[in-house]
Coordinates of C-alpha atoms in Angstrom, one line a residue:
X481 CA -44.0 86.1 -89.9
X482 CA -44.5 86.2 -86.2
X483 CA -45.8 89.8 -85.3
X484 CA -44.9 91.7 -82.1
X485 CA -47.5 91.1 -80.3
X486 CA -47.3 87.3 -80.8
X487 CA -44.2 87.4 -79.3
X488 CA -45.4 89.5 -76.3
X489 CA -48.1 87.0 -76.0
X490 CA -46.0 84.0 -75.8
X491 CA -43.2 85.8 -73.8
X492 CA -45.9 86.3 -71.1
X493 CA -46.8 82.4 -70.3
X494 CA -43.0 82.0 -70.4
X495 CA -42.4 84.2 -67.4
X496 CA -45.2 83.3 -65.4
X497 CA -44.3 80.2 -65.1
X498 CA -40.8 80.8 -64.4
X499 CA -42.5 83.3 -61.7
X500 CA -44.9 80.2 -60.1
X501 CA -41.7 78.3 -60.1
X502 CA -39.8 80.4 -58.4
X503 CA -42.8 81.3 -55.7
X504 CA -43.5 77.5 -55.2
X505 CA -39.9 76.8 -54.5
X506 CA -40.0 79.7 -52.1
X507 CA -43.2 78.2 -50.5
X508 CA -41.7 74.8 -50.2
X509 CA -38.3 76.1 -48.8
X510 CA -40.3 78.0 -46.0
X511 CA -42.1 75.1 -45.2
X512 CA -39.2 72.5 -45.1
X513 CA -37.6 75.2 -42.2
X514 CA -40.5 75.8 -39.9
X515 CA -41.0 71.8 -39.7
X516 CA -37.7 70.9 -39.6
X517 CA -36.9 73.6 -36.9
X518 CA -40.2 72.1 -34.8
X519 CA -40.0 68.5 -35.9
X520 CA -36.1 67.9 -37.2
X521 CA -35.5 66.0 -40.4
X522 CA -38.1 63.1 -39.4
X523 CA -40.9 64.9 -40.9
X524 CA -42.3 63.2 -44.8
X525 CA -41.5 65.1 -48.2
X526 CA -45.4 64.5 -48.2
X527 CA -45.6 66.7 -45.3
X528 CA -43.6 69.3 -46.6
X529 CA -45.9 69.3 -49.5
X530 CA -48.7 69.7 -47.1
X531 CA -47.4 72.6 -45.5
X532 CA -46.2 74.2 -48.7
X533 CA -49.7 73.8 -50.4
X534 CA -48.2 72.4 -53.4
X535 CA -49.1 68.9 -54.4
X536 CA -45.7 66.1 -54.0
X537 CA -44.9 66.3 -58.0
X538 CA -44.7 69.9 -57.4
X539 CA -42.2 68.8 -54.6
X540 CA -40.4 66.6 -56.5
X541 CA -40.0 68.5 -59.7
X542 CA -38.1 71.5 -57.3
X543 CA -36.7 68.7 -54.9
X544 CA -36.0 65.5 -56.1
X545 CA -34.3 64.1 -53.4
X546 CA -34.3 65.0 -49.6
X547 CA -30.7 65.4 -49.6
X548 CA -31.4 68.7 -51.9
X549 CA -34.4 70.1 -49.7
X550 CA -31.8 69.9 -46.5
X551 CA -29.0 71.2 -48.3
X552 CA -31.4 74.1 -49.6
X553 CA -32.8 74.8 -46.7
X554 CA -29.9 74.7 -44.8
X555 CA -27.6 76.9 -47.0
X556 CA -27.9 79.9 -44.4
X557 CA -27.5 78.1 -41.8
X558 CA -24.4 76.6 -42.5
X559 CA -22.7 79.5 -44.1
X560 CA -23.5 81.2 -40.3
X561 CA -21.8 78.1 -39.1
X562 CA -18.9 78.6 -41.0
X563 CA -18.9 82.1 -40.3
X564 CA -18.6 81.2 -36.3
X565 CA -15.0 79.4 -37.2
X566 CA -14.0 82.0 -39.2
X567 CA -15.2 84.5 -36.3
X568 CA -13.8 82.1 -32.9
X569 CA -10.2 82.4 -35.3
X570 CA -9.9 86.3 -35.7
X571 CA -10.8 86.5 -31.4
X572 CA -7.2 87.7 -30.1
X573 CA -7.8 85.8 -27.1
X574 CA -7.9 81.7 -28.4
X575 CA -9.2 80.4 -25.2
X576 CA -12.0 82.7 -25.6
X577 CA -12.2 82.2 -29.2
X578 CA -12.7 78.1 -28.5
X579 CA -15.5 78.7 -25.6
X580 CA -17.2 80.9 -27.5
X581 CA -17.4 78.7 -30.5
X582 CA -18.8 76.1 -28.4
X583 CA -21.3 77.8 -27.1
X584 CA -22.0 79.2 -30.5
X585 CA -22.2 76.4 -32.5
X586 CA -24.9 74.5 -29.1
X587 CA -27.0 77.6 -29.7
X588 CA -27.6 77.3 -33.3
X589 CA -28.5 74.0 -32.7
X590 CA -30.9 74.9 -29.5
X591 CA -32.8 77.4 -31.9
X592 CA -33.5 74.8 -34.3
X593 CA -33.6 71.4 -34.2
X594 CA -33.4 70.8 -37.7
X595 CA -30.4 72.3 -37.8
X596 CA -29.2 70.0 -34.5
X597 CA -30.2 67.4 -36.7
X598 CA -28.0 68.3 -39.6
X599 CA -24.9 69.1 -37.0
X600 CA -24.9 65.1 -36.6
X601 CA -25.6 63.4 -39.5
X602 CA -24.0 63.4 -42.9
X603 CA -25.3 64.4 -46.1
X604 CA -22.6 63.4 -49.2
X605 CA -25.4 64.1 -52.0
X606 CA -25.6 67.8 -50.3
X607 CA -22.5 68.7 -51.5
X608 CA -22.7 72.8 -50.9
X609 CA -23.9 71.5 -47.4
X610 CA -20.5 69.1 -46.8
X611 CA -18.4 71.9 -48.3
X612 CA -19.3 74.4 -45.5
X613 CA -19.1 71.9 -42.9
X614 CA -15.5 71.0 -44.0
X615 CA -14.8 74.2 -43.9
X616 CA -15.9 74.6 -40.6
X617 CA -14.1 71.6 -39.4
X618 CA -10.6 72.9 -40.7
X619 CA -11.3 76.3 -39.1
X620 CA -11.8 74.3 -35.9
X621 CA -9.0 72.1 -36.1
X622 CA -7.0 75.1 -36.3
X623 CA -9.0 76.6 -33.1
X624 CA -8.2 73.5 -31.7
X625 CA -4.3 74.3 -32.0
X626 CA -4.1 78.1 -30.9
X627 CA -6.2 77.0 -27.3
X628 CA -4.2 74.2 -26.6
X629 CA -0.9 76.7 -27.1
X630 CA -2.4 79.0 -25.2
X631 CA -2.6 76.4 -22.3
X632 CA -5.7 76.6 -21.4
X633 CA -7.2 73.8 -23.3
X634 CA -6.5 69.9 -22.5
X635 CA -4.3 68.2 -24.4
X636 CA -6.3 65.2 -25.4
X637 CA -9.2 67.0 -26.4
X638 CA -9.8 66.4 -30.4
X639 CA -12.2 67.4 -32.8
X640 CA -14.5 64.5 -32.4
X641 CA -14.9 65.8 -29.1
X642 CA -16.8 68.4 -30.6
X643 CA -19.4 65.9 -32.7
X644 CA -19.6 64.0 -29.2
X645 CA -21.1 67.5 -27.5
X646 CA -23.3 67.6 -30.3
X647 CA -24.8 64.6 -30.5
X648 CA -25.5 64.8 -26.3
X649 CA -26.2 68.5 -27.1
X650 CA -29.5 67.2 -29.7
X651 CA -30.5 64.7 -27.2
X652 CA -30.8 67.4 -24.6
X653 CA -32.5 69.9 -26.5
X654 CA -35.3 67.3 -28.2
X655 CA -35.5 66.3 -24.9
X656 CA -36.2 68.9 -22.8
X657 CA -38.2 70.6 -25.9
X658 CA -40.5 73.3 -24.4
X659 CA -40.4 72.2 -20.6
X660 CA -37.0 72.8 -20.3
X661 CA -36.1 74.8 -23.2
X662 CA -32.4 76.1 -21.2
X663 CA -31.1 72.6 -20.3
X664 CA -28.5 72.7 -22.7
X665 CA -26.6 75.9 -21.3
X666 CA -25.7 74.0 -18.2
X667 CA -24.8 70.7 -20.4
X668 CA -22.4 73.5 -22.7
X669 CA -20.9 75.1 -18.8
X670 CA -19.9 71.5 -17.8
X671 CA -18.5 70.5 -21.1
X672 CA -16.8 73.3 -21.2
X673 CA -15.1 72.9 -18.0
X674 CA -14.6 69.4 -19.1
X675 CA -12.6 70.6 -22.2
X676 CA -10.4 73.3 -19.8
X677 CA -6.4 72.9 -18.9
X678 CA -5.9 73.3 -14.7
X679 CA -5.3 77.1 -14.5
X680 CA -8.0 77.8 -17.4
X681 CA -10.4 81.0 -16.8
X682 CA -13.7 79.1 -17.0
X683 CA -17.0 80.4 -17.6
X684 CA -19.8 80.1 -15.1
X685 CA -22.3 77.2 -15.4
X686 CA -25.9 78.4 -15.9
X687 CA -28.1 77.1 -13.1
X688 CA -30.2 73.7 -13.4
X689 CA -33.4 73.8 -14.7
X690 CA -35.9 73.7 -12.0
X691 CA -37.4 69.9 -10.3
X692 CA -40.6 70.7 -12.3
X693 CA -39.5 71.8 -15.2
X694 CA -37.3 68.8 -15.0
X695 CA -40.3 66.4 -14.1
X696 CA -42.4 67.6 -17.0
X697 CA -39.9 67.1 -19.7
X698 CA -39.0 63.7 -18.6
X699 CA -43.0 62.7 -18.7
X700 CA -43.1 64.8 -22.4
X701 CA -40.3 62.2 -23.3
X702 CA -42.3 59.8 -21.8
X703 CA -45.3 60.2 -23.8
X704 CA -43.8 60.9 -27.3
X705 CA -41.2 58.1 -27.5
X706 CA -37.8 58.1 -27.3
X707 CA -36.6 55.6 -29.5
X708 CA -39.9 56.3 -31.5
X709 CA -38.9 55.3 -35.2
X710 CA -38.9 57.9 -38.2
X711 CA -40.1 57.3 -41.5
X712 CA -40.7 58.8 -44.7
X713 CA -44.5 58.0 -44.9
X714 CA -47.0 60.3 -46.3

């Protein structure tokens, strides 16, 4: 007969692990955002592991794929994507609505480059990730609908518009990386302007970055690569 204490003992070992478990996925998640948001998805599982301080079977026992470390690490992120639809929609005003998603959805991708990353590519293994950004997309289309009947935005603006801006938008901001960190304001102002109906209130466009600032991010480019490959090497 198994006494009490047996059961305490073997209770213990139980829940400690469950408890490393739990600490290591924590330590891994952390890690996966602070080089994703510096690096974008380019960076190695190996490298994650690295920066975790948990060995790459440690990794791939919470992780097995990369598809479930994006998706996991980018849960928040697109649930505040989705909530910036949901948020342009209930704005009484859809011209303001649209603009202001716009510039929304650029600045989440400014403030991490992961995240700009995951704006352009698809991920069909990340399910909970394509969910949200369906979700997303229908809220837009809708958005989409009340500005153009409001007559302030063009007619033949569609959504893929907005995946066009995005893609430009990533370019921009890897590009200009710390030299010119604002570049992709003015991009947003002229897009914007791009996207409005004659007659449209239009926001102003944020001034160019300066001639050096300019300069040093073009040599930064320079230096690191621009059509540099990625790869999943340790």
């Amino acid at each position: 007969m198994t006494s009490p204490s047996d059961q305490a003992s073997d209770q213990q070992p139980e829940a400690k692990l469950r408890a490393d478990a739990e600490r290591n996925r924590d330590l891994i998640l952390a890690a996966a955002r602070r080089l994703f948001a510096t690096e974008g998805l380019g960076v190695s599982m190996a490298s994650v592991a690295r920066e975790a301080g948990v060995g790459k079977a440690t990794l791939s026992r919470r992780f097995a794929t990369r598809e479930e470390l994006i998706n996991a690490a980018f849960a928040d992120r697109m649930d505040g994507y989705a909530g910036a639809a949901a948020e342009a929609l209930a704005d009484p005003d859809p011209w303001h609505g649209f603009t202001g998603y716009i510039h929304a959805v650029c600045a989440m991708q400014a403030a991490d480059r992961g995240f700009a990353d995951v704006l352009t590519m698809a991920f069909p293994a990340a399910k909970a990730l394509e969910a949200r950004r369906k979700e997303s997309y229908d809220d837009f289309v809708e958005l989409i609908a009340r500005a153009r009947t409001s007559g302030h935005l063009r007619e033949d603006f569609v959504p893929e518009d907005l995946v066009i801006l995005q893609m430009a938008n990533a370019g921009v901001i890897a590009a200009g990386g710390d030299a010119a960190p604002d570049t992709w304001r003015r991009l947003v102002g002229h897009m914007i302007r791009s996207y409005a109906a004659p007659g449209a209130p239009i926001p102003e466009v944020p001034d160019a970055p300066t001639p050096t600032a300019l300069y040093r991010a073009m040599v930064r480019l320079a230096r690191s690569g621009p059509c540099s490959a990625r790869t999943d090497a340790p």
